[in-house]
Amino acid sequence: MTSISVTMETINVAVLGATGMVGQRFIQGLVGHPFFEISDLTASSKSAGKPYSKATRWYLDEHIPDEVKDIIVKDTKPENVKADIVFSALPSGIAKVVEPEFAKSGATVASNASAYRMAEDVPLLIPEVNPEHLEMLEVQRENRGWDGAIITNPNCSTVMAVLPLKPIYDNFGIEQVFVSTMQAVSGAGYAGVPSMAILDNLIPFINKEEEKVEMEGLKILGEFDGSKIVPADFTVSASCNRVAVIDGHTESVFVKTRDASDRGGIDIRAVKRVMREFKAIPQELGLPTAPENPVIVREEADRPQPRLDRGTQNGMAVTVGRVREDPILDFKFTCMGHNTIRGAAGASILNAELLVKM
Ligand SMILES: NC(=O)c1ccc[n+]([C@@H]2O[C@H](COP(=O)([O-])OP(=O)(O)OC[C@H]3O[C@@H](n4cnc5c(N)ncnc54)[C@H](OP(=O)(O)O)[C@@H]3O)[C@@H](O)[C@H]2O)c1
């Protein structure tokens, strides 16, 4: 485990990449947090030296919190940061270089970037799904000799599917999953998709996204054998699309279970029940960012919808609807969640809360 000292006075935290889409969500989730206090904000050298309110292009509905607007943004270097936990919302290429430097300097890095998600000794964590993978930090420390650590959260599309699939995996087993995503533009960052490309349009390609969705869930649902993760034994096929929605990734998910193939069909009511009843350690511990129910199942024929459902339980719940039989596989459903909250900053904050409590 890492060297965070928990006095239950607040722990100093920093946000790396604080001026971006995910960085802003970190600030929203951390201001007034009972465990954490923001001590430092960093970004690129073009933002360094400016007060946060001048460095960022704020896109959230509420105003920039007073607690951060005058903080001077620093260059993203360990020597500029005095925090015990650093939340990383850096582009992956930068994260690959910088995150190990922070871990080496003694900080625990809770990262959103994809750079280390699939590394053998780095936990890829959804606290409701695989909290036991935090044990990998012992292996990480031995391998890397860091005083700090890196923990990661999954890609914003992976988490929306894996949360509802976890109770299915535990209760029925899974053989195959097909997933087709309809992903919001905020998922690409502020400068990600030009308006002329996406308005009145759909783009049926997101660079490297399908590979992430196909691999990450198997690591998350895999078993830690004391030295490495043995991935879950099923296949995932993903098709990823960008749509003209600001926030909220929607996904159509098709599932073949292990049990139903033996019994000649699946009980849809049982599928909905296990999703509805699903709760785990974050709920038991009452972690501040944990939703009361990680998965909400709705019965209306036309839900979930991003505009109506992305704010459910402060953006931390995944809403599922249209659970029904599938004529090719066993059953299918639609799921939707807030990509920059449950899919990014909120996920990372929940990871850090779990680490602190465990
Ligand atoms: N958006 C999502 O839904 C989502 C979901 C899950 C994971 N992620 C991941 O989270 C990370 C951030 O995504 P985002 O959407 O917030 O991107 P973004 O809006 O483009 O923000 C990028 C941030 O990184 C900083 N940055 C850029 N180049 C830098 C450099 N050379 N050194 C230090 N800082 C630098 C930027 O600072 P300046 O303002 O100074 O340029 C900005 O603060 C990415 O790795 C992304 O893949 C995003």
Coordinates of C-alpha atoms and ligand atoms in Angstrom, one line a residue:
M1 CA 0.0 0.0 0.0
T2 CA 1.1 3.6 -0.5
S3 CA 2.5 6.0 2.1
I4 CA -0.5 8.4 2.3
S5 CA -0.9 9.4 5.9
V6 CA -4.5 9.5 7.0
T7 CA -5.1 11.6 10.0
M8 CA -8.6 12.4 8.8
E9 CA -7.6 16.0 8.7
T10 CA -7.7 16.8 5.0
I11 CA -5.1 15.5 2.6
N12 CA -3.4 17.9 0.2
V13 CA -4.2 17.0 -3.4
A14 CA -3.2 18.5 -6.8
V15 CA -4.9 18.4 -10.2
L16 CA -2.5 17.9 -13.1
G17 CA -4.1 19.1 -16.4
A18 CA -6.4 21.2 -14.2
T19 CA -7.5 23.6 -17.1
G20 CA -9.0 20.9 -19.3
M21 CA -12.5 19.3 -19.5
V22 CA -11.6 16.6 -16.9
G23 CA -9.5 19.0 -14.8
Q24 CA -12.6 21.2 -14.3
R25 CA -14.7 18.2 -13.2
F26 CA -11.9 17.4 -10.7
I27 CA -12.2 20.9 -9.3
Q28 CA -16.0 20.5 -9.1
G29 CA -15.6 17.2 -7.2
L30 CA -12.8 18.3 -4.9
V31 CA -13.9 21.7 -3.6
G32 CA -15.5 21.1 -0.2
H33 CA -14.5 17.4 -0.2
P34 CA -14.3 16.0 3.3
F35 CA -11.0 14.1 2.8
F36 CA -9.1 16.3 0.3
E37 CA -8.0 19.9 -0.1
I38 CA -6.7 21.3 -3.4
S39 CA -3.1 22.6 -2.8
D40 CA -1.8 22.8 -6.4
L41 CA -3.1 23.1 -10.0
T42 CA -0.9 22.4 -13.0
A43 CA -1.2 22.5 -16.8
S44 CA 1.1 23.1 -19.8
S45 CA 3.7 25.9 -19.8
K46 CA 1.3 28.1 -21.8
S47 CA -1.0 28.2 -18.7
A48 CA 1.8 28.3 -16.0
G49 CA 2.1 31.5 -14.1
K50 CA -1.5 32.6 -14.7
P51 CA -4.3 32.6 -12.0
Y52 CA -6.6 29.6 -12.7
S53 CA -9.5 31.7 -13.8
K54 CA -7.4 33.3 -16.5
A55 CA -5.7 30.0 -17.6
T56 CA -8.9 27.9 -18.1
R57 CA -11.7 28.1 -20.5
W58 CA -14.4 27.1 -18.0
Y59 CA -17.2 25.2 -19.5
L60 CA -19.3 24.0 -16.5
D61 CA -22.7 25.6 -15.7
E62 CA -21.7 26.9 -12.2
H63 CA -19.0 29.6 -11.7
I64 CA -15.4 28.8 -11.1
P65 CA -15.2 28.1 -7.3
D66 CA -13.7 31.0 -5.3
E67 CA -11.4 28.4 -3.6
V68 CA -9.4 27.9 -6.9
K69 CA -9.9 31.0 -9.1
D70 CA -6.8 32.8 -7.8
I71 CA -4.5 29.7 -7.5
I72 CA -1.5 30.3 -9.8
V73 CA -1.3 27.4 -12.2
K74 CA 2.1 25.8 -12.3
D75 CA 4.1 23.8 -14.8
T76 CA 3.5 20.0 -14.4
K77 CA 6.6 19.1 -12.5
P78 CA 6.9 17.2 -9.1
E79 CA 9.0 19.9 -7.6
N80 CA 6.1 22.4 -8.1
V81 CA 3.6 20.3 -6.2
K82 CA 3.4 19.5 -2.4
A83 CA 0.4 17.3 -2.5
D84 CA 0.3 13.6 -1.3
I85 CA -2.3 12.6 -4.0
V86 CA -2.2 14.0 -7.5
F87 CA -5.2 13.6 -9.8
S88 CA -4.0 13.4 -13.4
A89 CA -6.1 14.7 -16.3
L90 CA -3.1 14.9 -18.6
P91 CA -3.1 13.9 -22.3
S92 CA -1.8 10.3 -22.4
G93 CA 1.5 11.0 -24.1
I94 CA 2.4 13.6 -21.4
A95 CA 1.1 11.3 -18.6
K96 CA 3.4 8.5 -19.8
V97 CA 6.5 10.6 -19.0
V98 CA 5.3 12.7 -16.1
E99 CA 3.2 10.3 -13.9
P100 CA 6.2 8.1 -13.0
E101 CA 8.1 11.2 -12.0
F102 CA 5.4 12.1 -9.6
A103 CA 5.2 8.5 -8.3
K104 CA 9.0 8.4 -7.9
S105 CA 8.8 11.6 -5.9
G106 CA 6.4 10.0 -3.4
A107 CA 3.0 11.1 -4.6
T108 CA 0.1 8.7 -5.3
V109 CA -1.1 9.4 -8.8
A110 CA -4.8 8.8 -9.5
S111 CA -4.8 8.9 -13.3
N112 CA -7.4 9.3 -16.0
A113 CA -5.0 8.9 -18.8
S114 CA -4.6 5.6 -20.7
A115 CA -0.8 5.5 -20.5
Y116 CA -0.6 2.9 -17.6
R117 CA -4.0 1.4 -17.5
M118 CA -2.9 -1.9 -19.0
A119 CA 0.5 -2.1 -17.3
E120 CA 0.8 -5.4 -15.4
D121 CA 1.5 -3.8 -12.0
V122 CA -0.9 -0.9 -12.2
P123 CA -4.4 -1.3 -10.8
L124 CA -7.2 -0.4 -13.3
L125 CA -9.9 0.2 -10.8
I126 CA -13.6 0.6 -10.5
P127 CA -14.1 0.6 -6.7
E128 CA -17.5 -1.2 -7.0
V129 CA -16.0 -3.9 -9.2
N130 CA -12.4 -4.8 -8.3
P131 CA -11.3 -3.1 -5.1
E132 CA -9.1 -6.1 -4.3
H133 CA -6.8 -5.1 -7.3
L134 CA -5.4 -2.4 -5.0
E135 CA -3.2 -5.3 -3.7
M136 CA -1.2 -5.0 -6.9
L137 CA 0.4 -1.9 -5.4
E138 CA 2.7 -4.1 -3.4
V139 CA 3.9 -5.6 -6.7
Q140 CA 4.2 -2.2 -8.2
R141 CA 6.3 -0.9 -5.4
E142 CA 8.6 -3.9 -5.6
N143 CA 8.9 -3.6 -9.4
R144 CA 9.4 0.1 -9.7
G145 CA 10.9 1.1 -6.3
W146 CA 8.7 4.1 -6.1
D147 CA 7.8 5.8 -2.8
G148 CA 4.5 6.7 -4.4
A149 CA 2.2 4.8 -6.8
I150 CA 0.0 5.0 -9.9
I151 CA -3.6 3.8 -9.9
T152 CA -5.8 4.3 -12.9
N153 CA -9.5 4.4 -13.8
P154 CA -10.9 3.0 -17.0
N155 CA -11.7 4.7 -20.3
C156 CA -15.0 6.6 -20.1
S157 CA -16.8 4.0 -22.3
T158 CA -15.5 1.0 -20.5
V159 CA -16.9 2.0 -17.1
M160 CA -20.4 2.6 -18.4
A161 CA -20.6 -1.0 -19.6
V162 CA -18.6 -2.8 -16.9
L163 CA -20.6 -1.5 -14.0
P164 CA -23.9 -3.1 -15.2
L165 CA -22.0 -6.1 -16.4
K166 CA -20.4 -6.8 -13.0
P167 CA -23.6 -8.3 -11.4
I168 CA -24.3 -10.2 -14.7
Y169 CA -20.8 -11.7 -14.6
D170 CA -21.1 -12.7 -10.9
N171 CA -24.6 -14.2 -11.3
F172 CA -24.8 -15.6 -14.8
G173 CA -21.3 -15.7 -16.2
I174 CA -20.4 -14.0 -19.5
E175 CA -19.3 -15.6 -22.8
Q176 CA -19.6 -12.7 -25.2
V177 CA -20.3 -9.0 -25.2
F178 CA -21.0 -6.7 -28.2
V179 CA -21.0 -3.0 -27.5
S180 CA -21.8 -0.1 -29.8
T181 CA -21.1 3.4 -28.3
M182 CA -22.5 6.8 -28.9
Q183 CA -20.0 9.1 -27.2
A184 CA -20.3 12.7 -26.3
V185 CA -18.0 15.4 -27.7
S186 CA -16.6 16.4 -24.2
G187 CA -14.9 12.9 -24.3
A188 CA -12.4 14.3 -26.8
G189 CA -11.4 17.3 -24.7
Y190 CA -12.0 20.9 -25.4
A191 CA -10.2 21.1 -28.7
G192 CA -11.1 17.5 -29.6
V193 CA -13.8 17.5 -32.3
P194 CA -14.3 20.6 -34.5
S195 CA -17.9 21.8 -34.5
M196 CA -18.0 21.6 -38.4
A197 CA -17.2 18.0 -38.1
I198 CA -19.7 16.9 -35.5
L199 CA -22.8 19.2 -35.8
D200 CA -25.6 17.5 -37.9
N201 CA -23.3 14.5 -38.0
L202 CA -22.0 11.2 -36.4
I203 CA -18.4 10.1 -36.7
P204 CA -18.1 6.3 -36.7
F205 CA -14.5 6.3 -35.5
I206 CA -12.6 7.2 -32.3
N207 CA -8.9 6.6 -32.4
K208 CA -7.8 3.6 -30.2
E209 CA -11.2 3.6 -28.4
E210 CA -12.4 0.2 -29.5
E211 CA -9.2 -1.5 -28.5
K212 CA -9.5 0.1 -25.0
V213 CA -13.2 -1.0 -24.6
E214 CA -12.3 -4.5 -25.8
M215 CA -9.4 -5.0 -23.4
E216 CA -9.9 -2.9 -20.2
G217 CA -13.1 -4.7 -19.0
L218 CA -11.3 -8.1 -19.1
K219 CA -8.5 -6.7 -16.8
I220 CA -11.0 -5.1 -14.4
L221 CA -13.1 -8.3 -14.2
G222 CA -10.0 -10.5 -14.0
E223 CA -8.5 -12.0 -10.9
F224 CA -5.4 -10.9 -9.1
D225 CA -3.4 -14.1 -8.4
G226 CA -0.9 -12.4 -6.1
S227 CA 1.5 -11.4 -8.8
K228 CA -0.5 -10.5 -11.9
I229 CA -4.1 -10.2 -13.2
V230 CA -5.6 -13.2 -15.0
P231 CA -8.0 -11.6 -17.4
A232 CA -11.7 -12.5 -17.4
D233 CA -12.3 -15.3 -19.9
F234 CA -14.8 -13.8 -22.4
T235 CA -14.7 -11.8 -25.6
V236 CA -15.8 -8.2 -26.2
S237 CA -16.4 -6.6 -29.6
A238 CA -16.8 -2.8 -29.7
S239 CA -17.8 -0.3 -32.3
C240 CA -17.3 3.3 -31.2
N241 CA -19.1 6.4 -32.5
R242 CA -18.9 10.1 -31.7
V243 CA -22.3 11.9 -31.6
A244 CA -23.3 15.5 -31.2
V245 CA -24.1 15.3 -27.5
I246 CA -22.1 17.5 -25.1
D247 CA -21.9 15.2 -22.0
G248 CA -23.0 11.6 -21.5
H249 CA -21.9 8.4 -23.3
T250 CA -24.7 6.1 -24.4
E251 CA -24.0 2.4 -25.3
S252 CA -26.0 -0.5 -26.7
V253 CA -24.8 -3.7 -25.1
F254 CA -25.5 -7.2 -26.2
V255 CA -24.6 -10.1 -23.9
K256 CA -24.3 -13.9 -24.2
T257 CA -24.1 -15.4 -20.7
R258 CA -22.7 -18.8 -19.7
D259 CA -25.7 -19.9 -17.7
A260 CA -28.5 -19.0 -20.1
S261 CA -27.1 -21.1 -22.9
D262 CA -27.5 -24.2 -20.6
R263 CA -31.0 -23.3 -19.6
G264 CA -32.4 -22.2 -23.0
G265 CA -33.0 -18.6 -22.2
I266 CA -32.5 -15.9 -19.7
D267 CA -34.9 -14.5 -17.1
I268 CA -35.0 -10.7 -17.9
R269 CA -36.5 -9.9 -14.5
A270 CA -33.6 -11.6 -12.8
V271 CA -31.2 -9.6 -15.0
K272 CA -32.9 -6.3 -13.9
R273 CA -33.0 -7.4 -10.3
V274 CA -29.3 -8.2 -10.0
M275 CA -28.4 -4.9 -11.6
R276 CA -30.8 -3.0 -9.3
E277 CA -29.6 -4.7 -6.2
F278 CA -25.9 -4.3 -7.1
K279 CA -24.0 -2.5 -4.3
A280 CA -20.4 -2.9 -3.2
I281 CA -17.6 -1.6 -0.9
P282 CA -17.9 2.1 -1.8
Q283 CA -21.6 2.0 -0.8
E284 CA -20.8 0.0 2.4
L285 CA -18.1 2.4 3.4
G286 CA -20.2 5.4 2.5
L287 CA -17.4 6.9 0.4
P288 CA -18.3 10.6 -0.2
T289 CA -18.3 10.3 -4.0
A290 CA -20.0 6.9 -4.2
P291 CA -23.5 6.9 -5.6
E292 CA -26.2 5.2 -3.5
N293 CA -26.8 2.8 -6.4
P294 CA -24.1 2.4 -9.0
V295 CA -26.6 1.1 -11.6
I296 CA -30.1 2.5 -12.0
V297 CA -32.6 0.4 -14.1
R298 CA -35.4 2.3 -15.7
E299 CA -38.5 0.8 -17.3
E300 CA -39.6 3.6 -19.7
A301 CA -39.2 2.6 -23.3
D302 CA -37.2 5.7 -24.2
R303 CA -34.7 5.9 -21.4
P304 CA -31.8 6.4 -20.7
Q305 CA -31.1 9.7 -22.5
P306 CA -28.0 11.8 -21.9
R307 CA -29.8 15.1 -21.3
L308 CA -32.2 13.6 -18.8
D309 CA -30.1 11.0 -17.1
R310 CA -26.4 12.0 -17.0
G311 CA -26.8 13.9 -13.7
T312 CA -28.3 11.0 -11.9
Q313 CA -26.7 10.7 -8.4
N314 CA -24.3 13.5 -9.1
G315 CA -23.2 12.0 -12.3
M316 CA -21.8 8.9 -10.6
A317 CA -24.6 6.3 -11.4
V318 CA -24.9 4.5 -14.7
T319 CA -28.5 4.4 -16.0
V320 CA -29.7 1.3 -17.7
G321 CA -32.9 0.8 -19.8
R322 CA -34.4 -1.3 -22.5
V323 CA -33.3 -4.5 -20.9
R324 CA -34.8 -7.2 -23.2
E325 CA -34.2 -10.5 -24.9
D326 CA -31.9 -10.7 -27.9
P327 CA -32.7 -13.1 -30.7
I328 CA -29.0 -13.7 -31.4
L329 CA -27.3 -13.5 -28.0
D330 CA -29.2 -13.8 -24.7
F331 CA -30.2 -10.2 -23.8
K332 CA -29.4 -6.6 -24.6
F333 CA -29.7 -3.2 -22.9
T334 CA -28.9 0.5 -23.3
C335 CA -26.7 2.2 -20.7
M336 CA -25.6 5.8 -20.2
G337 CA -23.4 7.7 -17.9
H338 CA -21.6 11.0 -17.5
N339 CA -18.3 10.6 -19.2
T340 CA -16.3 13.4 -17.5
I341 CA -17.7 12.5 -14.0
R342 CA -18.3 8.7 -13.7
G343 CA -16.1 8.2 -16.8
A344 CA -13.2 10.4 -15.6
A345 CA -12.8 12.8 -12.6
G346 CA -15.5 11.2 -10.3
A347 CA -14.1 7.8 -11.0
S348 CA -10.6 8.9 -10.0
I349 CA -11.8 10.7 -6.9
L350 CA -13.7 7.6 -5.9
N351 CA -10.5 5.5 -6.4
A352 CA -8.6 7.8 -4.1
E353 CA -11.3 7.7 -1.5
L354 CA -11.1 3.9 -1.5
L355 CA -7.4 4.0 -1.2
V356 CA -7.5 6.3 1.7
K357 CA -10.2 4.2 3.5
M358 CA -8.6 0.9 2.8
Ligands
LIG1 N1 -13.0 13.9 -21.5 C1 -13.3 12.7 -21.0 O1 -14.5 12.3 -21.0 C2 -12.3 11.7 -20.6 C3 -12.7 10.5 -20.0 C4 -11.7 9.6 -19.5 C5 -10.4 9.9 -19.6 N2 -10.0 11.1 -20.2 C6 -8.6 11.4 -20.3 O2 -8.3 12.4 -19.4 C7 -7.2 13.2 -19.9 C8 -7.6 14.7 -20.0 O3 -8.7 14.8 -21.0 P1 -9.5 16.1 -21.2 O4 -10.7 15.8 -21.9 O5 -9.6 16.9 -19.9 O6 -8.4 16.9 -22.2 P2 -8.3 18.5 -22.4 O7 -9.6 19.2 -22.2 O8 -7.6 18.6 -23.7 O9 -7.3 19.0 -21.3 C9 -5.9 18.6 -21.3 C10 -5.2 19.2 -20.1 O10 -3.8 18.8 -20.1 C11 -3.0 19.9 -20.1 N3 -1.8 19.8 -21.0 C12 -1.7 19.7 -22.3 N4 -0.5 19.5 -22.7 C13 0.3 19.5 -21.6 C14 1.7 19.4 -21.3 N5 2.6 19.3 -22.3 N6 2.1 19.5 -20.1 C15 1.3 19.6 -19.0 N7 -0.1 19.7 -19.2 C16 -0.5 19.7 -20.5 C17 -3.8 21.1 -20.6 O11 -3.3 22.3 -20.2 P3 -3.3 23.7 -21.1 O12 -4.7 24.3 -20.9 O13 -2.3 24.5 -20.5 O14 -3.1 23.3 -22.5 C18 -5.2 20.7 -20.0 O15 -5.2 21.1 -18.6 C19 -6.8 12.5 -21.2 O16 -5.8 11.6 -21.0 C20 -8.1 11.8 -21.7 O17 -7.8 10.8 -22.5 C21 -10.9 12.0 -20.7

